[in-house]
Coordinates of C-alpha atoms in Angstrom, one line a residue:
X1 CA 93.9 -33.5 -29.9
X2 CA 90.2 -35.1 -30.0
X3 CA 89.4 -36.5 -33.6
X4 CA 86.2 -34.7 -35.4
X5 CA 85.0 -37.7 -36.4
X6 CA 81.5 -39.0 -35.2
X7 CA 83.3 -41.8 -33.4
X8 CA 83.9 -39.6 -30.3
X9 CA 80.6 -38.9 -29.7
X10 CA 79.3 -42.5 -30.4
X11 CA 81.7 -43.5 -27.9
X12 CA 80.8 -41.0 -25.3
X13 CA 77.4 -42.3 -25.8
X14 CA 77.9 -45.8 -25.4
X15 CA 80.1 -45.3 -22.2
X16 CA 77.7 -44.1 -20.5
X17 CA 74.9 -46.2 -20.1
X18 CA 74.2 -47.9 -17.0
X19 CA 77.1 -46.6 -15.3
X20 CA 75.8 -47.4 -11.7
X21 CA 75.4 -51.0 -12.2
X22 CA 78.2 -52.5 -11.1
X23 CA 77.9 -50.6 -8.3
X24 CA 74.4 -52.4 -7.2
X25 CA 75.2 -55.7 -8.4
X26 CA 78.5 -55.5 -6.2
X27 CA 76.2 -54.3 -3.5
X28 CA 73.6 -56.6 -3.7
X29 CA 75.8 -59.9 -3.7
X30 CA 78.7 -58.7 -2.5
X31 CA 80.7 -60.5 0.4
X32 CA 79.0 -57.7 3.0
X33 CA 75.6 -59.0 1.5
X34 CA 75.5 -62.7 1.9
X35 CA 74.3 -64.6 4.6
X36 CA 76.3 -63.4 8.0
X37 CA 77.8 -60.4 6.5
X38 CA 77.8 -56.7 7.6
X39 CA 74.6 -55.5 6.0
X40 CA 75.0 -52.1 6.9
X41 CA 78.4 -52.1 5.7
X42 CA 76.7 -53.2 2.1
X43 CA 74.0 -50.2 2.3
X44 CA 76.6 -47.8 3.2
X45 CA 78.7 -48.5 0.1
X46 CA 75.6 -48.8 -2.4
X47 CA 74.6 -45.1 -0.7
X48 CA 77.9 -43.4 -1.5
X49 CA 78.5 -45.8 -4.6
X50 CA 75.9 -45.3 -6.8
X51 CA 76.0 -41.4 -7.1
X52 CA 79.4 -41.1 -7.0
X53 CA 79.1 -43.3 -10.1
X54 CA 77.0 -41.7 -11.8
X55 CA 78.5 -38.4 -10.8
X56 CA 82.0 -39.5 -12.2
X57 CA 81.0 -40.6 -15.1
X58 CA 79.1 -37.5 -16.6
X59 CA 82.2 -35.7 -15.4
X60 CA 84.2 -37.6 -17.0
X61 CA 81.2 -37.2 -20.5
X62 CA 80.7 -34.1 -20.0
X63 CA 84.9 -32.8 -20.3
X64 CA 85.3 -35.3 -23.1
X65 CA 82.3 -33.5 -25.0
X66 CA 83.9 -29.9 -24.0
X67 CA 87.4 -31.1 -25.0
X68 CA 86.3 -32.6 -27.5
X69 CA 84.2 -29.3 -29.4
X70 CA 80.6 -31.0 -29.0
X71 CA 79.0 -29.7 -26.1
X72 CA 74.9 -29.5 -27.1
X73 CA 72.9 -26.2 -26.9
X74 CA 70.8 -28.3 -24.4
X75 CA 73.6 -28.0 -21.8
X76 CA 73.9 -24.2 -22.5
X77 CA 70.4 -22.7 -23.3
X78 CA 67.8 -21.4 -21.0
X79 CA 64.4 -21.6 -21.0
X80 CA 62.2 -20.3 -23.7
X81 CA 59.1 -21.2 -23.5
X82 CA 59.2 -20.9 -27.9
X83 CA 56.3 -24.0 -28.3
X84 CA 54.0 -24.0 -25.3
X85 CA 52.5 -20.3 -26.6
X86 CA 54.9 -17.8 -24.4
X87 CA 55.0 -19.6 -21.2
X88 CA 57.6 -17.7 -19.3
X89 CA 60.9 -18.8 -17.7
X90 CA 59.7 -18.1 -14.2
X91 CA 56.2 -20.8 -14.7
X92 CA 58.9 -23.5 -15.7
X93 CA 59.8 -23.9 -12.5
X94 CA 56.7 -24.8 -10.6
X95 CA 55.1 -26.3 -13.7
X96 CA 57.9 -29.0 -13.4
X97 CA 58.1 -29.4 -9.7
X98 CA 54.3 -30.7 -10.5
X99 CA 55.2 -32.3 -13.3
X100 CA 58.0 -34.6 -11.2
X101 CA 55.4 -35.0 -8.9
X102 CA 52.9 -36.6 -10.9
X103 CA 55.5 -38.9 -12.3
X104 CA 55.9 -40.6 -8.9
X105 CA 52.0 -41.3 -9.3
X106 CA 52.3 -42.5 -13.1
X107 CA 55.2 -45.5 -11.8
X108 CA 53.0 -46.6 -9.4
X109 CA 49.8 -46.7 -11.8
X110 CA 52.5 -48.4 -14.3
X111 CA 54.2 -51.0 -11.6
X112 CA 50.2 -52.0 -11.2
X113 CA 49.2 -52.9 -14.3
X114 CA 50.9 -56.5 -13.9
X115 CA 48.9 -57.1 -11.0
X116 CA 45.6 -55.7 -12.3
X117 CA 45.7 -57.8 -15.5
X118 CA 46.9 -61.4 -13.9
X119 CA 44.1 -60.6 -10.9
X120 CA 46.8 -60.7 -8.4
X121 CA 45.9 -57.4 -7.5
X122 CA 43.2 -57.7 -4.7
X123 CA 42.8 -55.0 -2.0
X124 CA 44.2 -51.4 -1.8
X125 CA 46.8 -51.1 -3.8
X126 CA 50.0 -50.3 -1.7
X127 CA 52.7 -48.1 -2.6
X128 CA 56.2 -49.1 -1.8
X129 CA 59.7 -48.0 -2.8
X130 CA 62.7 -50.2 -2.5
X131 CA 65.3 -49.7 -0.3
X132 CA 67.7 -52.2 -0.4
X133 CA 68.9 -54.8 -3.5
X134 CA 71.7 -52.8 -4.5
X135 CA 69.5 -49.5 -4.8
X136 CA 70.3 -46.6 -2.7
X137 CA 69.8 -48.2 0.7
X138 CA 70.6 -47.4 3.8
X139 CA 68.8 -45.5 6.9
X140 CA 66.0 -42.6 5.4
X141 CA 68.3 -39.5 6.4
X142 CA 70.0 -36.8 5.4
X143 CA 72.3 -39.3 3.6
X144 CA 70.1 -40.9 1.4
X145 CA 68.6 -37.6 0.9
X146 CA 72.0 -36.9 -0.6
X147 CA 72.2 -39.7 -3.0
X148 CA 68.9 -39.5 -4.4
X149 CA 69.5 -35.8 -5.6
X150 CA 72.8 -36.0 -6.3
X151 CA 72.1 -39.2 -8.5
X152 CA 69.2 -37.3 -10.6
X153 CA 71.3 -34.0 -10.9
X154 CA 74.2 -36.4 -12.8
X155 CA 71.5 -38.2 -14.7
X156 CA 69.9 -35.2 -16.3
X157 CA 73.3 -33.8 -17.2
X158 CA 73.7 -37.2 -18.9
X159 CA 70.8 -38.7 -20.3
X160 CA 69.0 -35.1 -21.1
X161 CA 71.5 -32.7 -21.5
X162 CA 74.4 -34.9 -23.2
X163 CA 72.4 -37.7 -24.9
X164 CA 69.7 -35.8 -26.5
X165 CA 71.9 -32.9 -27.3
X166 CA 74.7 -35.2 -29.2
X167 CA 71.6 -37.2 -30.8
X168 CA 69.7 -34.7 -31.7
X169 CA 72.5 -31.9 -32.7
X170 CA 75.3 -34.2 -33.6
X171 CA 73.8 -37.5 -35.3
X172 CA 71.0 -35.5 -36.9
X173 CA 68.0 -37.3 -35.3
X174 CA 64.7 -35.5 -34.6
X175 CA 63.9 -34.4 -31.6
X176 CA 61.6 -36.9 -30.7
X177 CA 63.2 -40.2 -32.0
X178 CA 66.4 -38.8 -29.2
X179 CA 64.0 -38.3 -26.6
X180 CA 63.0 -42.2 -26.9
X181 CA 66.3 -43.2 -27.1
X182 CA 67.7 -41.2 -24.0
X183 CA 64.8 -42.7 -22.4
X184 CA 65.5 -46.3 -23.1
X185 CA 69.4 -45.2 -22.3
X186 CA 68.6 -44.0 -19.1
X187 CA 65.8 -46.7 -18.2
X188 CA 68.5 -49.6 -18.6
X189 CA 70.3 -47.8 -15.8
X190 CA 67.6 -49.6 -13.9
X191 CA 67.8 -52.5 -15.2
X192 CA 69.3 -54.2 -11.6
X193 CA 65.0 -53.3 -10.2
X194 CA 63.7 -55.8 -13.2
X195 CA 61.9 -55.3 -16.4
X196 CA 58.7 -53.4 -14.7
X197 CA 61.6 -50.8 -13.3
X198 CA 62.7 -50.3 -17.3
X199 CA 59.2 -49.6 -18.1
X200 CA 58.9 -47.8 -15.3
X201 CA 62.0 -45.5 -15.8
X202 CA 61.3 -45.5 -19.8
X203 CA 58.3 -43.6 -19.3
X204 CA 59.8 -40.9 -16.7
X205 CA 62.1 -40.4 -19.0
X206 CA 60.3 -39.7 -22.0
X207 CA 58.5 -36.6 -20.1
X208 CA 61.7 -35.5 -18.5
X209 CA 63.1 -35.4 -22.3
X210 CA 59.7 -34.0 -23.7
X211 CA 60.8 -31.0 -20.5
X212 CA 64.2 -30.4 -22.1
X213 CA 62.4 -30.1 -25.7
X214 CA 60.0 -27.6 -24.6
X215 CA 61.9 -25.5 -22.4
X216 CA 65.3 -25.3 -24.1
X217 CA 66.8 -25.9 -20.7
X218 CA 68.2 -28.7 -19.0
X219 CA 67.0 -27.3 -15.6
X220 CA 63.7 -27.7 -16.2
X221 CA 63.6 -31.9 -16.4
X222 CA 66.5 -31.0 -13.4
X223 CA 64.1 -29.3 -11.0
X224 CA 61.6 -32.1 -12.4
X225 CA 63.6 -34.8 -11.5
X226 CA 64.5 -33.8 -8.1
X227 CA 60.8 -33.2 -7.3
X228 CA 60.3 -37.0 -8.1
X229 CA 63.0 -38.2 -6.0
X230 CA 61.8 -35.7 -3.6
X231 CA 58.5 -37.0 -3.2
X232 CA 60.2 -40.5 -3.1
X233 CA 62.4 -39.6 0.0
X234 CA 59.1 -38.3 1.5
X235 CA 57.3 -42.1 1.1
X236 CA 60.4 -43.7 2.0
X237 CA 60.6 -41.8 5.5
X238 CA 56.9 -42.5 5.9
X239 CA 57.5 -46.3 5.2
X240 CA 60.7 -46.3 7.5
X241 CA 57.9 -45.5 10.3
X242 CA 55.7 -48.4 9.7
X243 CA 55.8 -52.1 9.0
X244 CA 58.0 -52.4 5.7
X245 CA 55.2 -53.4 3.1
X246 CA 55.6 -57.0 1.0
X247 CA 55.5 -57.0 -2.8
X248 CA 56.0 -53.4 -3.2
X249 CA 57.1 -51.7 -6.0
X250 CA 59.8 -48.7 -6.5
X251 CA 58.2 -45.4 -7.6
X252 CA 61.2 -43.2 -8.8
X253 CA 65.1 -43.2 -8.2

């Protein structure tokens, strides 16, 4: 039997950040990734590692939360549309497909302030996501299609639907204080791609929780999320085709 204390939830909480990190660092500097090594081998594993990672570990969340008697309201409503003046259900979809969208824009503005303000940052700007270093690597294909949705789909669960239901309904926080937190939760999942990747990651997060709050639904910062890492397989088949640009920087994940 699962205790009522808070401890529970705390502990789900804490178990769950970052949960694909292993995963890259093993990837990254793993025996298939040094010098000599299989190469492929290494992007195969971080392809099939890193969602099933994530995708294991909200399982395992998201049975302990149901076992356990503290499943959030966020995981169960549907859309309302209660504090953006009657939008309906049906405009949540399309609204957040745009909204993901524009996200992958906002990183890349983000990921070139650095360069702007040391006056490194001559020329067109141009946009690059990463594709190896323990990320999601591999060959652009149906594959690493795969990964990349399946990876958001478990991450909303988690960070959205999970951390800012047991924040906010559970520990009492407002609304917007468990957004922040989620985000900063989620964002360290990202951690492995370097500070800039936190920011980066910190900010999509915020909007994807700002979704959730608005809505009532976890499928809204869902469909938002997947039309960000949509839009990011998209560049990444278009920069499979050309010369791999140096210096870039990763737009979503």
């Amino acid at each position: 039997m699962w205790s009522h204390t808070r401890s529970l939830e705390l502990l789900v909480l804490v178990a769950t950040v970052a949960p694909a990190e292993l995963i890259r660092v093993a990837t990254a500097f793993g025996p298939a990734a040094k010098a000599g090594g299989d190469r492929g081998r290494a992007a195969r594993r971080g392809l099939v590692g890193v969602p099933a990672a994530y995708l294991l570990v909200t399982a395992v969340a998201l049975a302990v939360a149901a076992g356990g008697g503290f499943v959030p309201e966020t995981l169960t409503g549907g859309p309302t549309g209660a504090l953006t003046g009657g939008l309906t259900g049906a405009l949540w979809l399309p609204a957040a497909v745009v909204a993901g969208a524009a996200l992958v824009g906002a990183e890349f503005a983000l990921g070139a302030v650095p360069r702007l303000l040391d006056g490194s940052g001559t020329g067109r700007p141009r946009l690059a996501v990463h594709r190896g270093g323990g990320a999601v690597g591999g060959p652009v294909g149906g594959g690493y299609a795969a990964a990349v949705l399946a990876t958001a789909a478990a991450e909303e669960l988690l960070y959205r639907g999970l951390w800012i239901g047991i924040l906010h309904e559970c520990f009492r926080l407002p609304a917007g204080v468990a957004v922040v937190v989620a985000a900063v939760a989620y964002a360290v999942g990202h951690l492995f791609f370097g500070g800039l990747a936190v920011a980066q990651k910190t900010l999509s997060g915020v909007v994807f929780g700002l979704l959730l709050v608005v809505s009532g639904s976890v499928v809204v910062p869902l469909v938002a999320h997947l039309a960000q890492n949509g839009v990011v397989f998209a560049l990444a088949v278009r920069q499979e085709r050309v010369a791999r640009p140096a210096g870039g920087r990763e737009a979503a994940g």
